[in-house]
Amino acid sequence: MTSSLLTPRGRVRSAGGGTAAGSTDPTPILDWRHPSVSAPLREISASLAGESPADDPVATLRRAHRWIAGAVRPVYSVRDERPVSEVLRRRRGSCSQRLAVLESFARASGVATRVRGLVVDGRYWYPRFPGLRPLVPDQVVLAWPEFALDSSWLPVSELFGGLDELSARPGGGFTNSGAETLFDAVSRTAIDWDGSTVCPADSASCDLSAHVLTDLGHFDSRDELFDRHGQTLCGMARLVAEPVLGRRSAGAR
């Protein structure tokens, strides 16, 4: 069983609609003008063999993803509102925080971003907390980034290829039961929240749509999503849990 006691009160998380224009502007979370964010971006840009990020924005975002994967240790932090500059200073962050770092790098490179808000069934996180199931929140609010590229929106799940292409790779799928996080998994396998992709029969599932409780629609930034729908845990729960979970490795059991 999951728990609703630790989630924000009075939040009505209903299905959204419409579109969001996205932006390259900094926000309190995506504070990409901070030196802690701009310095790594210069390092990533310098590795592009003389090309600027604008020459090949997808290559830049892929390199940024790989840099984040190696530089920011995955933990179970519950503070989705933590500024990217602080995440980079600490060199550790949750899936949500590491995705925010990638969004900041994109915006700093001139690529507009937005997020799709998803409410995911808390039971999907049972494998990561086998002894704490009664404390797992019944709903997890997920900010899934999208990038404005070539006059269309590219979700982070397709940054490293189309979903069909990714699903066909050996060892595909994501079960949320190992040390690998969602952030890391997007570089090697399909992460499909809409039910349009399946992995081969001998692989783990790529279709995660059964775990989606509500599609909240699109928002110009993760700041807007969390302002409107709240974070996964209420403020008091975040205050109590963060000192412990904020340092616990996502690979720990």
mmCIF file of C-alpha atoms in Angstrom:
data_model
loop_
_atom_site.group_PDB
_atom_site.id
_atom_site.type_symbol
_atom_site.label_atom_id
_atom_site.label_comp_id
_atom_site.label_asym_id
_atom_site.label_seq_id
_atom_site.Cartn_x
_atom_site.Cartn_y
_atom_site.Cartn_z
ATOM 1 C CA MET A 1 0.000 0.000 0.000
ATOM 2 C CA THR A 2 1.120 3.562 -0.676
ATOM 3 C CA SER A 3 0.520 6.584 1.512
ATOM 4 C CA SER A 4 -1.444 9.780 0.868
ATOM 5 C CA LEU A 5 -0.496 11.250 4.255
ATOM 6 C CA LEU A 6 2.781 12.730 3.018
ATOM 7 C CA THR A 7 1.409 14.435 -0.096
ATOM 8 C CA PRO A 8 0.153 18.048 -0.374
ATOM 9 C CA ARG A 9 -3.397 18.676 0.834
ATOM 10 C CA GLY A 10 -6.012 20.401 -1.292
ATOM 11 C CA ARG A 11 -4.340 19.769 -4.631
ATOM 12 C CA VAL A 12 -6.625 18.734 -7.477
ATOM 13 C CA ARG A 13 -4.395 17.096 -10.053
ATOM 14 C CA SER A 14 -6.701 16.828 -13.033
ATOM 15 C CA ALA A 15 -5.820 16.152 -16.650
ATOM 16 C CA GLY A 16 -4.518 19.178 -18.482
ATOM 17 C CA GLY A 17 -4.864 20.372 -22.022
ATOM 18 C CA GLY A 18 -3.534 22.879 -24.498
ATOM 19 C CA THR A 19 0.068 23.667 -25.246
ATOM 20 C CA ALA A 20 2.897 25.615 -23.656
ATOM 21 C CA ALA A 21 5.198 27.893 -25.609
ATOM 22 C CA GLY A 22 8.258 27.075 -23.517
ATOM 23 C CA SER A 23 11.110 29.506 -23.001
ATOM 24 C CA THR A 24 14.861 30.022 -22.788
ATOM 25 C CA ASP A 25 14.484 32.362 -19.797
ATOM 26 C CA PRO A 26 16.104 31.506 -16.454
ATOM 27 C CA THR A 27 13.746 30.640 -13.597
ATOM 28 C CA PRO A 28 14.298 30.170 -9.856
ATOM 29 C CA ILE A 29 14.926 26.455 -10.530
ATOM 30 C CA LEU A 30 16.559 26.752 -13.947
ATOM 31 C CA ASP A 31 19.025 29.460 -12.922
ATOM 32 C CA TRP A 32 21.311 28.934 -15.891
ATOM 33 C CA ARG A 33 22.987 32.338 -15.637
ATOM 34 C CA HIS A 34 24.660 31.237 -12.410
ATOM 35 C CA PRO A 35 28.404 30.562 -12.881
ATOM 36 C CA SER A 36 27.931 27.006 -11.550
ATOM 37 C CA VAL A 37 25.800 26.283 -14.612
ATOM 38 C CA SER A 38 27.537 28.322 -17.305
ATOM 39 C CA ALA A 39 31.026 26.954 -16.544
ATOM 40 C CA PRO A 40 30.158 23.276 -17.269
ATOM 41 C CA LEU A 41 28.320 24.372 -20.406
ATOM 42 C CA ARG A 42 31.498 26.006 -21.696
ATOM 43 C CA GLU A 43 33.330 22.760 -20.970
ATOM 44 C CA ILE A 44 30.757 20.762 -22.934
ATOM 45 C CA SER A 45 30.779 23.244 -25.822
ATOM 46 C CA ALA A 46 34.585 23.046 -25.993
ATOM 47 C CA SER A 47 34.323 19.316 -26.691
ATOM 48 C CA LEU A 48 32.286 19.824 -29.877
ATOM 49 C CA ALA A 49 35.336 19.938 -32.171
ATOM 50 C CA GLY A 50 35.036 23.639 -32.930
ATOM 51 C CA GLU A 51 31.274 23.637 -33.475
ATOM 52 C CA SER A 52 29.002 25.899 -31.458
ATOM 53 C CA PRO A 53 26.006 24.453 -29.577
ATOM 54 C CA ALA A 54 23.762 26.086 -32.174
ATOM 55 C CA ASP A 55 25.427 24.059 -34.975
ATOM 56 C CA ASP A 56 24.228 20.760 -33.518
ATOM 57 C CA PRO A 57 21.930 21.262 -30.518
ATOM 58 C CA VAL A 58 21.098 17.546 -30.247
ATOM 59 C CA ALA A 59 24.780 16.643 -29.992
ATOM 60 C CA THR A 60 25.218 19.336 -27.353
ATOM 61 C CA LEU A 61 22.292 17.999 -25.308
ATOM 62 C CA ARG A 62 23.574 14.442 -25.575
ATOM 63 C CA ARG A 63 26.999 15.527 -24.365
ATOM 64 C CA ALA A 64 25.365 17.500 -21.577
ATOM 65 C CA HIS A 65 23.365 14.430 -20.554
ATOM 66 C CA ARG A 66 26.515 12.305 -20.440
ATOM 67 C CA TRP A 67 28.343 14.994 -18.468
ATOM 68 C CA ILE A 68 25.513 15.182 -15.909
ATOM 69 C CA ALA A 69 25.378 11.387 -15.647
ATOM 70 C CA GLY A 70 29.044 11.317 -14.718
ATOM 71 C CA ALA A 71 29.263 14.491 -12.640
ATOM 72 C CA VAL A 72 26.040 14.509 -10.593
ATOM 73 C CA ARG A 73 25.597 11.491 -8.316
ATOM 74 C CA PRO A 74 22.042 10.083 -8.322
ATOM 75 C CA VAL A 75 20.291 10.306 -4.944
ATOM 76 C CA TYR A 76 16.693 10.318 -3.697
ATOM 77 C CA SER A 77 16.411 14.027 -2.944
ATOM 78 C CA VAL A 78 12.778 15.130 -2.524
ATOM 79 C CA ARG A 79 13.310 18.858 -3.134
ATOM 80 C CA ASP A 80 12.183 19.334 -6.727
ATOM 81 C CA GLU A 81 12.405 23.116 -6.298
ATOM 82 C CA ARG A 82 16.162 23.092 -5.591
ATOM 83 C CA PRO A 83 17.966 25.473 -7.998
ATOM 84 C CA VAL A 84 20.179 23.838 -10.590
ATOM 85 C CA SER A 85 23.178 25.844 -9.392
ATOM 86 C CA GLU A 86 22.826 24.235 -5.952
ATOM 87 C CA VAL A 87 22.471 20.759 -7.451
ATOM 88 C CA LEU A 88 25.715 21.287 -9.358
ATOM 89 C CA ARG A 89 27.455 22.658 -6.264
ATOM 90 C CA ARG A 90 26.448 19.563 -4.296
ATOM 91 C CA ARG A 91 27.247 17.252 -7.237
ATOM 92 C CA ARG A 92 24.298 15.051 -6.340
ATOM 93 C CA GLY A 93 20.636 15.109 -7.303
ATOM 94 C CA SER A 94 17.450 13.198 -7.896
ATOM 95 C CA CYS A 95 16.178 12.223 -11.339
ATOM 96 C CA SER A 96 14.052 15.369 -11.357
ATOM 97 C CA GLN A 97 16.981 17.566 -10.353
ATOM 98 C CA ARG A 98 19.334 16.035 -12.921
ATOM 99 C CA LEU A 99 16.713 16.545 -15.637
ATOM 100 C CA ALA A 100 16.455 20.174 -14.513
ATOM 101 C CA VAL A 101 20.213 20.516 -15.009
ATOM 102 C CA LEU A 102 19.796 19.273 -18.580
ATOM 103 C CA GLU A 103 16.979 21.777 -19.168
ATOM 104 C CA SER A 104 19.182 24.592 -17.855
ATOM 105 C CA PHE A 105 21.989 23.626 -20.218
ATOM 106 C CA ALA A 106 19.495 23.616 -23.093
ATOM 107 C CA ARG A 107 18.150 27.066 -22.238
ATOM 108 C CA ALA A 108 21.653 28.450 -21.824
ATOM 109 C CA SER A 109 22.427 27.131 -25.337
ATOM 110 C CA GLY A 110 19.401 28.915 -26.798
ATOM 111 C CA VAL A 111 17.109 25.864 -26.945
ATOM 112 C CA ALA A 112 13.673 26.538 -25.467
ATOM 113 C CA THR A 113 12.303 23.947 -23.059
ATOM 114 C CA ARG A 114 8.986 23.067 -21.482
ATOM 115 C CA VAL A 115 7.827 20.142 -19.348
ATOM 116 C CA ARG A 116 5.024 17.647 -19.512
ATOM 117 C CA GLY A 117 3.515 17.025 -16.109
ATOM 118 C CA LEU A 118 2.740 13.397 -15.271
ATOM 119 C CA VAL A 119 1.273 11.952 -12.101
ATOM 120 C CA VAL A 120 2.780 8.484 -11.750
ATOM 121 C CA ASP A 121 1.502 5.708 -9.475
ATOM 122 C CA GLY A 122 3.676 5.540 -6.373
ATOM 123 C CA ARG A 123 3.658 1.757 -6.550
ATOM 124 C CA TYR A 124 6.022 2.034 -9.500
ATOM 125 C CA TRP A 125 8.703 2.984 -6.933
ATOM 126 C CA TYR A 126 8.110 -0.053 -4.686
ATOM 127 C CA PRO A 127 11.209 -1.922 -5.986
ATOM 128 C CA ARG A 128 13.437 0.921 -4.798
ATOM 129 C CA PHE A 129 12.001 0.995 -1.277
ATOM 130 C CA PRO A 130 11.084 -2.622 -0.431
ATOM 131 C CA GLY A 131 11.039 -2.048 3.324
ATOM 132 C CA LEU A 132 9.308 1.328 3.248
ATOM 133 C CA ARG A 133 6.253 0.708 1.102
ATOM 134 C CA PRO A 134 3.768 2.242 3.568
ATOM 135 C CA LEU A 135 5.736 5.505 3.312
ATOM 136 C CA VAL A 136 5.907 5.628 -0.479
ATOM 137 C CA PRO A 137 3.582 8.446 -1.682
ATOM 138 C CA ASP A 138 0.577 7.298 -3.657
ATOM 139 C CA GLN A 139 1.283 9.877 -6.375
ATOM 140 C CA VAL A 140 4.615 11.032 -7.785
ATOM 141 C CA VAL A 141 4.662 14.274 -9.777
ATOM 142 C CA LEU A 142 7.086 13.955 -12.685
ATOM 143 C CA ALA A 143 8.318 16.860 -14.825
ATOM 144 C CA TRP A 144 9.290 15.340 -18.186
ATOM 145 C CA PRO A 145 11.332 17.808 -20.293
ATOM 146 C CA GLU A 146 10.826 18.617 -23.944
ATOM 147 C CA PHE A 147 13.175 20.619 -26.186
ATOM 148 C CA ALA A 148 12.259 22.918 -29.091
ATOM 149 C CA LEU A 149 14.258 21.560 -32.026
ATOM 150 C CA ASP A 150 13.577 21.889 -35.751
ATOM 151 C CA SER A 151 10.166 23.516 -35.239
ATOM 152 C CA SER A 152 8.933 20.637 -33.092
ATOM 153 C CA TRP A 153 9.149 19.432 -29.507
ATOM 154 C CA LEU A 154 11.559 16.597 -28.760
ATOM 155 C CA PRO A 155 10.896 14.814 -25.442
ATOM 156 C CA VAL A 156 13.925 13.794 -23.416
ATOM 157 C CA SER A 157 12.915 10.150 -23.980
ATOM 158 C CA GLU A 158 13.784 10.616 -27.679
ATOM 159 C CA LEU A 159 16.992 12.582 -27.234
ATOM 160 C CA PHE A 160 19.096 9.520 -28.083
ATOM 161 C CA GLY A 161 16.851 8.177 -30.869
ATOM 162 C CA GLY A 162 13.266 7.314 -31.729
ATOM 163 C CA LEU A 163 11.359 5.119 -29.302
ATOM 164 C CA ASP A 164 11.117 2.235 -31.772
ATOM 165 C CA GLU A 165 14.856 2.402 -32.394
ATOM 166 C CA LEU A 166 15.643 2.507 -28.679
ATOM 167 C CA SER A 167 13.231 -0.300 -27.829
ATOM 168 C CA ALA A 168 14.949 -2.643 -30.288
ATOM 169 C CA ARG A 169 18.311 -2.423 -28.549
ATOM 170 C CA PRO A 170 19.468 -5.477 -26.568
ATOM 171 C CA GLY A 171 18.677 -5.377 -22.874
ATOM 172 C CA GLY A 172 16.039 -2.720 -23.392
ATOM 173 C CA GLY A 173 13.332 -1.599 -21.034
ATOM 174 C CA PHE A 174 13.328 -0.033 -17.602
ATOM 175 C CA THR A 175 11.957 -1.786 -14.529
ATOM 176 C CA ASN A 176 12.863 0.818 -11.862
ATOM 177 C CA SER A 177 14.329 -1.997 -9.799
ATOM 178 C CA GLY A 178 18.080 -1.632 -10.284
ATOM 179 C CA ALA A 179 20.708 1.018 -9.710
ATOM 180 C CA GLU A 180 19.896 2.707 -13.025
ATOM 181 C CA THR A 181 17.655 5.777 -12.825
ATOM 182 C CA LEU A 182 15.137 7.148 -15.311
ATOM 183 C CA PHE A 183 17.606 9.921 -16.130
ATOM 184 C CA ASP A 184 20.280 7.421 -17.103
ATOM 185 C CA ALA A 185 17.909 4.995 -18.846
ATOM 186 C CA VAL A 186 16.831 7.444 -21.556
ATOM 187 C CA SER A 187 20.266 7.167 -23.177
ATOM 188 C CA ARG A 188 19.936 3.439 -23.866
ATOM 189 C CA THR A 189 16.273 2.366 -23.983
ATOM 190 C CA ALA A 190 12.755 3.555 -24.757
ATOM 191 C CA ILE A 191 10.867 5.291 -21.957
ATOM 192 C CA ASP A 192 7.307 5.472 -23.253
ATOM 193 C CA TRP A 193 4.588 7.099 -21.127
ATOM 194 C CA ASP A 194 1.931 6.863 -23.856
ATOM 195 C CA GLY A 195 1.778 3.147 -24.629
ATOM 196 C CA SER A 196 2.945 3.298 -28.230
ATOM 197 C CA THR A 197 6.132 1.240 -27.823
ATOM 198 C CA VAL A 198 6.902 -2.293 -26.680
ATOM 199 C CA CYS A 199 10.234 -3.968 -26.094
ATOM 200 C CA PRO A 200 11.020 -7.389 -27.559
ATOM 201 C CA ALA A 201 9.397 -10.262 -25.698
ATOM 202 C CA ASP A 202 12.677 -11.261 -24.041
ATOM 203 C CA SER A 203 13.302 -7.763 -22.646
ATOM 204 C CA ALA A 204 11.812 -5.601 -19.919
ATOM 205 C CA SER A 205 8.858 -3.430 -20.823
ATOM 206 C CA CYS A 206 9.374 -0.095 -22.554
ATOM 207 C CA ASP A 207 5.691 0.803 -22.180
ATOM 208 C CA LEU A 208 5.255 2.618 -18.856
ATOM 209 C CA SER A 209 1.796 4.026 -19.622
ATOM 210 C CA ALA A 210 0.062 1.733 -17.129
ATOM 211 C CA HIS A 211 1.820 3.609 -14.330
ATOM 212 C CA VAL A 212 0.501 7.039 -15.395
ATOM 213 C CA LEU A 213 -2.451 8.156 -13.276
ATOM 214 C CA THR A 214 -2.930 11.609 -14.813
ATOM 215 C CA ASP A 215 -1.431 13.587 -17.681
ATOM 216 C CA LEU A 216 -1.365 17.166 -16.396
ATOM 217 C CA GLY A 217 -0.454 18.622 -19.779
ATOM 218 C CA HIS A 218 2.396 20.947 -20.709
ATOM 219 C CA PHE A 219 3.911 23.840 -18.782
ATOM 220 C CA ASP A 220 6.358 26.561 -19.772
ATOM 221 C CA SER A 221 8.671 25.454 -16.973
ATOM 222 C CA ARG A 222 8.901 22.963 -14.107
ATOM 223 C CA ASP A 223 8.521 25.964 -11.805
ATOM 224 C CA GLU A 224 5.026 26.520 -13.217
ATOM 225 C CA LEU A 225 4.148 22.820 -12.906
ATOM 226 C CA PHE A 226 5.155 22.631 -9.239
ATOM 227 C CA ASP A 227 3.525 25.985 -8.420
ATOM 228 C CA ARG A 228 0.220 24.728 -9.796
ATOM 229 C CA HIS A 229 0.238 21.096 -8.721
ATOM 230 C CA GLY A 230 2.713 20.922 -5.863
ATOM 231 C CA GLN A 231 5.671 18.619 -5.466
ATOM 232 C CA THR A 232 5.390 14.930 -4.686
ATOM 233 C CA LEU A 233 5.678 15.421 -0.905
ATOM 234 C CA CYS A 234 4.205 18.142 1.278
ATOM 235 C CA GLY A 235 6.558 20.706 2.795
ATOM 236 C CA MET A 236 6.833 19.065 6.220
ATOM 237 C CA ALA A 237 7.526 15.638 4.690
ATOM 238 C CA ARG A 238 10.253 17.135 2.496
ATOM 239 C CA LEU A 239 11.794 18.837 5.518
ATOM 240 C CA VAL A 240 11.971 15.559 7.444
ATOM 241 C CA ALA A 241 12.957 13.270 4.559
ATOM 242 C CA GLU A 242 15.521 15.398 2.728
ATOM 243 C CA PRO A 243 18.435 15.063 5.216
ATOM 244 C CA VAL A 244 18.275 11.275 4.801
ATOM 245 C CA LEU A 245 17.068 10.685 1.243
ATOM 246 C CA GLY A 246 19.037 13.609 -0.153
ATOM 247 C CA ARG A 247 22.256 11.688 0.513
ATOM 248 C CA ARG A 248 21.065 8.147 -0.142
ATOM 249 C CA SER A 249 22.434 6.777 -3.395
ATOM 250 C CA ALA A 250 19.807 5.822 -5.947
ATOM 251 C CA GLY A 251 21.678 2.537 -6.297
ATOM 252 C CA ALA A 252 21.335 1.708 -2.595
ATOM 253 C CA ARG A 253 18.947 -0.921 -1.262
#
